[in-house]
CSV table of C-alpha atoms and ligand atoms in Angstrom, one decimal:
chain,number,residue,atom,x,y,z
F,1,MET,CA,5.5,24.3,-19.0
F,2,GLU,CA,2.1,26.0,-19.7
F,3,GLU,CA,1.6,29.5,-18.5
F,4,GLY,CA,0.1,29.6,-15.0
F,5,LEU,CA,1.9,26.4,-13.9
F,6,ARG,CA,5.1,26.5,-11.9
F,7,VAL,CA,7.0,23.2,-11.3
F,8,ILE,CA,7.3,22.5,-7.6
F,9,LEU,CA,8.5,18.9,-7.7
F,10,THR,CA,10.2,17.3,-10.8
F,11,LYS,CA,9.5,13.8,-12.1
F,12,GLU,CA,12.9,12.8,-10.8
F,13,GLU,CA,12.3,14.1,-7.3
F,14,ILE,CA,9.0,12.3,-7.1
F,15,GLU,CA,10.5,9.1,-8.4
F,16,ALA,CA,13.3,9.2,-5.8
F,17,LYS,CA,10.9,9.9,-3.0
F,18,VAL,CA,8.5,7.1,-4.1
F,19,GLY,CA,11.5,4.7,-4.1
F,20,GLU,CA,12.5,5.8,-0.6
F,21,LEU,CA,9.0,5.3,0.7
F,22,GLY,CA,8.7,1.9,-1.0
F,23,GLU,CA,11.9,0.7,0.8
F,24,ILE,CA,10.6,1.9,4.2
F,25,LEU,CA,7.2,0.3,3.6
F,26,SER,CA,8.7,-3.0,2.4
F,27,ARG,CA,10.6,-3.3,5.7
F,28,GLU,CA,7.6,-2.1,7.8
F,29,TYR,CA,5.1,-4.5,6.2
F,30,GLU,CA,7.4,-7.5,5.7
F,31,GLY,CA,5.4,-10.7,6.1
F,32,LYS,CA,2.2,-8.7,7.1
F,33,ASN,CA,0.4,-9.0,3.8
F,34,PRO,CA,-1.1,-5.5,4.1
F,35,VAL,CA,-4.1,-4.1,2.3
F,36,LEU,CA,-3.1,-0.9,0.4
F,37,ILE,CA,-6.1,1.3,-0.1
F,38,SER,CA,-5.8,3.9,-2.8
F,39,VAL,CA,-8.2,6.8,-2.4
F,40,LEU,CA,-9.7,7.5,-5.8
F,41,ARG,CA,-9.1,9.2,-8.0
F,42,GLY,CA,-6.1,11.4,-7.2
F,43,SER,CA,-3.9,8.9,-5.4
F,44,VAL,CA,-4.0,6.2,-8.2
F,45,TYR,CA,-0.8,7.4,-9.9
F,46,PHE,CA,1.1,7.5,-6.6
F,47,ALA,CA,-0.4,4.2,-5.4
F,48,VAL,CA,0.6,2.3,-8.6
F,49,ASP,CA,4.1,3.6,-8.6
F,50,LEU,CA,4.6,3.1,-4.9
F,51,SER,CA,3.1,-0.4,-4.9
F,52,ARG,CA,5.7,-1.4,-7.5
F,53,LYS,CA,8.4,-0.4,-5.1
F,54,ILE,CA,7.0,-2.6,-2.3
F,55,SER,CA,8.8,-5.9,-2.3
F,56,THR,CA,6.5,-7.8,0.2
F,57,PRO,CA,3.1,-9.3,-0.8
F,58,PHE,CA,0.1,-7.1,-0.4
F,59,THR,CA,-3.5,-6.7,-1.6
F,60,LEU,CA,-4.4,-3.5,-3.5
F,61,ASP,CA,-7.9,-2.1,-3.2
F,62,PHE,CA,-9.7,1.2,-4.0
F,63,ILE,CA,-12.2,3.4,-2.2
F,64,SER,CA,-13.8,6.6,-3.4
F,65,ILE,CA,-15.2,9.3,-1.2
F,66,SER,CA,-16.7,12.6,-2.1
F,67,ARG,CA,-17.2,15.7,-0.1
F,68,TYR,CA,-20.2,17.8,-0.9
F,69,GLY,CA,-19.8,21.6,-0.8
F,70,GLY,CA,-16.3,21.4,-2.3
F,71,GLY,CA,-13.6,24.0,-1.6
F,72,SER,CA,-16.1,26.6,-0.6
F,73,ASN,CA,-17.5,24.5,2.2
F,74,PRO,CA,-14.9,22.5,4.1
F,75,PHE,CA,-17.5,21.2,6.5
F,76,GLY,CA,-19.5,19.6,3.8
F,77,ILE,CA,-20.7,16.0,4.2
F,78,VAL,CA,-18.4,13.2,3.2
F,79,ARG,CA,-19.7,9.9,1.8
F,80,ILE,CA,-18.3,6.7,0.3
F,81,THR,CA,-19.2,6.6,-3.4
F,82,LYS,CA,-17.3,3.3,-4.1
F,83,ASP,CA,-16.5,1.0,-1.2
F,84,LEU,CA,-13.7,-1.6,-0.8
F,85,ASP,CA,-14.0,-5.0,-2.3
F,86,VAL,CA,-11.9,-6.7,0.4
F,87,ASN,CA,-12.7,-7.4,4.0
F,88,ILE,CA,-10.1,-5.5,6.1
F,89,SER,CA,-11.0,-7.1,9.4
F,90,SER,CA,-7.8,-8.2,11.1
F,91,ARG,CA,-5.7,-7.0,8.2
F,92,HIS,CA,-2.9,-4.4,8.3
F,93,VAL,CA,-4.2,-1.5,6.4
F,94,LEU,CA,-2.3,1.4,4.7
F,95,VAL,CA,-4.3,4.2,3.2
F,96,ILE,CA,-2.5,5.8,0.3
F,97,GLU,CA,-3.4,9.5,-0.3
F,98,ASP,CA,-2.2,12.0,-2.9
F,99,ILE,CA,-2.5,15.0,-0.6
F,100,VAL,CA,-3.7,15.7,3.0
F,101,ASP,CA,-4.9,19.2,3.1
F,102,THR,CA,-7.6,20.1,5.6
F,103,GLY,CA,-7.7,16.4,6.6
F,104,LEU,CA,-11.5,16.3,6.6
F,105,SER,CA,-11.8,13.6,4.0
F,106,LEU,CA,-9.2,11.5,5.5
F,107,ASN,CA,-10.6,11.9,9.0
F,108,TYR,CA,-14.0,10.6,7.8
F,109,LEU,CA,-12.4,7.8,6.0
F,110,LEU,CA,-10.2,6.7,8.9
F,111,ARG,CA,-13.2,6.7,11.3
F,112,ASN,CA,-15.1,4.6,8.9
F,113,LEU,CA,-12.3,2.1,8.3
F,114,LYS,CA,-11.7,1.8,12.1
F,115,THR,CA,-15.2,0.4,12.6
F,116,ARG,CA,-14.1,-2.6,10.4
F,117,ASP,CA,-11.5,-3.7,12.9
F,118,PRO,CA,-8.3,-3.7,11.0
F,119,ALA,CA,-5.2,-5.1,12.8
F,120,SER,CA,-3.6,-1.7,12.2
F,121,LEU,CA,-4.4,1.4,10.3
F,122,LYS,CA,-1.8,3.8,8.9
F,123,VAL,CA,-1.6,6.6,6.3
F,124,CYS,CA,0.9,7.3,3.6
F,125,THR,CA,0.5,10.5,1.7
F,126,LEU,CA,2.7,11.9,-1.1
F,127,LEU,CA,1.9,15.5,-0.1
F,128,ASN,CA,1.2,17.0,3.2
F,129,VAL,CA,-0.1,20.6,3.7
F,130,GLU,CA,0.1,21.0,7.5
F,131,GLY,CA,-0.8,24.7,7.4
F,132,ARG,CA,-4.3,23.9,6.2
F,133,ARG,CA,-5.2,21.2,8.7
F,134,ILE,CA,-8.7,21.4,10.2
F,135,ALA,CA,-9.0,17.8,11.4
F,136,ASN,CA,-6.2,16.3,13.4
F,137,VAL,CA,-5.3,13.2,11.3
F,138,PRO,CA,-2.3,11.0,11.8
F,139,VAL,CA,0.1,11.0,8.8
F,140,ASP,CA,2.5,8.0,9.3
F,141,TYR,CA,4.5,8.3,6.1
F,142,LYS,CA,4.8,11.3,3.9
F,143,GLY,CA,6.6,12.3,0.7
F,144,PHE,CA,6.8,16.1,0.9
F,145,ASP,CA,5.5,18.9,3.0
F,146,LEU,CA,4.0,21.7,1.0
F,147,PRO,CA,3.0,25.3,1.8
F,148,ASP,CA,-0.5,26.5,1.3
F,149,ILE,CA,-0.6,26.4,-2.5
F,150,PHE,CA,-2.9,24.6,-5.0
F,151,VAL,CA,-1.0,22.0,-6.9
F,152,VAL,CA,-1.7,19.8,-10.0
F,153,GLY,CA,0.0,16.8,-11.7
F,154,TYR,CA,0.9,13.3,-10.8
F,155,GLY,CA,-2.8,12.5,-10.3
F,156,LEU,CA,-3.9,15.8,-8.8
F,157,ASP,CA,-6.3,17.8,-10.9
F,158,TYR,CA,-7.9,21.1,-11.4
F,159,LYS,CA,-11.4,20.4,-12.8
F,160,GLU,CA,-10.1,17.0,-14.0
F,161,GLU,CA,-7.3,18.5,-16.0
F,162,TYR,CA,-3.5,18.0,-15.5
F,163,ARG,CA,-3.6,14.6,-13.8
F,164,ASN,CA,-1.2,13.3,-16.4
F,165,LEU,CA,1.6,15.8,-15.7
F,166,THR,CA,4.7,13.8,-14.6
F,167,CYS,CA,5.8,16.6,-12.3
F,168,ILE,CA,3.8,18.4,-9.6
F,169,ALA,CA,3.2,22.1,-10.3
F,170,GLU,CA,1.6,25.0,-8.6
F,171,PHE,CA,-1.5,26.0,-10.4
F,172,LYS,CA,-1.9,29.8,-10.2
F,173,GLY,CA,-5.4,31.1,-10.6
F,174,GLY,CA,-6.5,27.8,-9.1
F,175,GLU,CA,-9.6,27.5,-7.1
F,176,GLU,CA,-9.8,29.0,-3.7
F,177,LYS,CA,-9.0,26.3,-1.3
B,1,IMP,P1,-8.7,17.4,2.4
B,1,IMP,O1,-8.9,18.9,2.4
B,1,IMP,O2,-7.5,17.0,3.2
B,1,IMP,O3,-10.0,16.8,2.8
B,1,IMP,O4,-8.4,17.0,0.9
B,1,IMP,C1,-9.4,16.5,0.1
B,1,IMP,C2,-9.0,16.2,-1.3
B,1,IMP,O5,-9.0,17.5,-2.0
B,1,IMP,C3,-7.6,15.6,-1.6
B,1,IMP,O6,-7.6,14.2,-1.4
B,1,IMP,C4,-7.4,16.0,-3.0
B,1,IMP,O7,-8.1,15.1,-3.9
B,1,IMP,C5,-8.1,17.4,-3.1
B,1,IMP,N1,-7.1,18.5,-2.9
B,1,IMP,C6,-6.6,19.1,-1.8
B,1,IMP,N2,-5.7,20.0,-2.1
B,1,IMP,C7,-5.5,19.9,-3.4
B,1,IMP,C8,-4.5,20.6,-4.3
B,1,IMP,O8,-3.7,21.4,-4.0
B,1,IMP,N3,-4.6,20.2,-5.6
B,1,IMP,C9,-5.5,19.3,-6.1
B,1,IMP,N4,-6.4,18.6,-5.3
B,1,IMP,C10,-6.3,18.9,-4.0
B,2,MG,MG1,-7.9,12.7,-2.8
């Protein structure tokens, strides 16, 4: 492992957890034909692996949001930069996130999706950083709780780098969160 990176979750630990979540979600959404919404771009790796472990039919779609002001301004404006292609009205919706940190992006996204009248709206995140929460967002399914550290790998980046790591590692000297 490169200097400055410390493995937090191995490939095997992630795989096992994704399998567990897939089983839970397969039961939960049996016969409901849910819409799985992957939040671009970080959650794509998780969403693809998780969806392969879901044994009941679903629709997969993508949405992209961006927050202006970045890490230095947590209250920056959020906007949708790529919207869904499917109509989620009366559908059971599951938002798939890589990490819920301050919760600000997710809070905006959930409020926006609610206006489209889904039959239900839930959240599944691989990583949860409760200690940094600013917006009180519901997390219905989660993989791992993390302390307040900056992580990369398995879709998560630092300036677009490290998304392709198969493990999740702490990035030291990462940006101030
Ligand atoms: P929020 O603070 O919950 O709004 O998180 C917004 C987004 O910031 C997440 O969906 C990630 O894309 C990114 N993010 C938050 N924490 C980390 C981290 O530790 N590493 C990499 N990206 C992160
Ligand atoms: Mg994200």
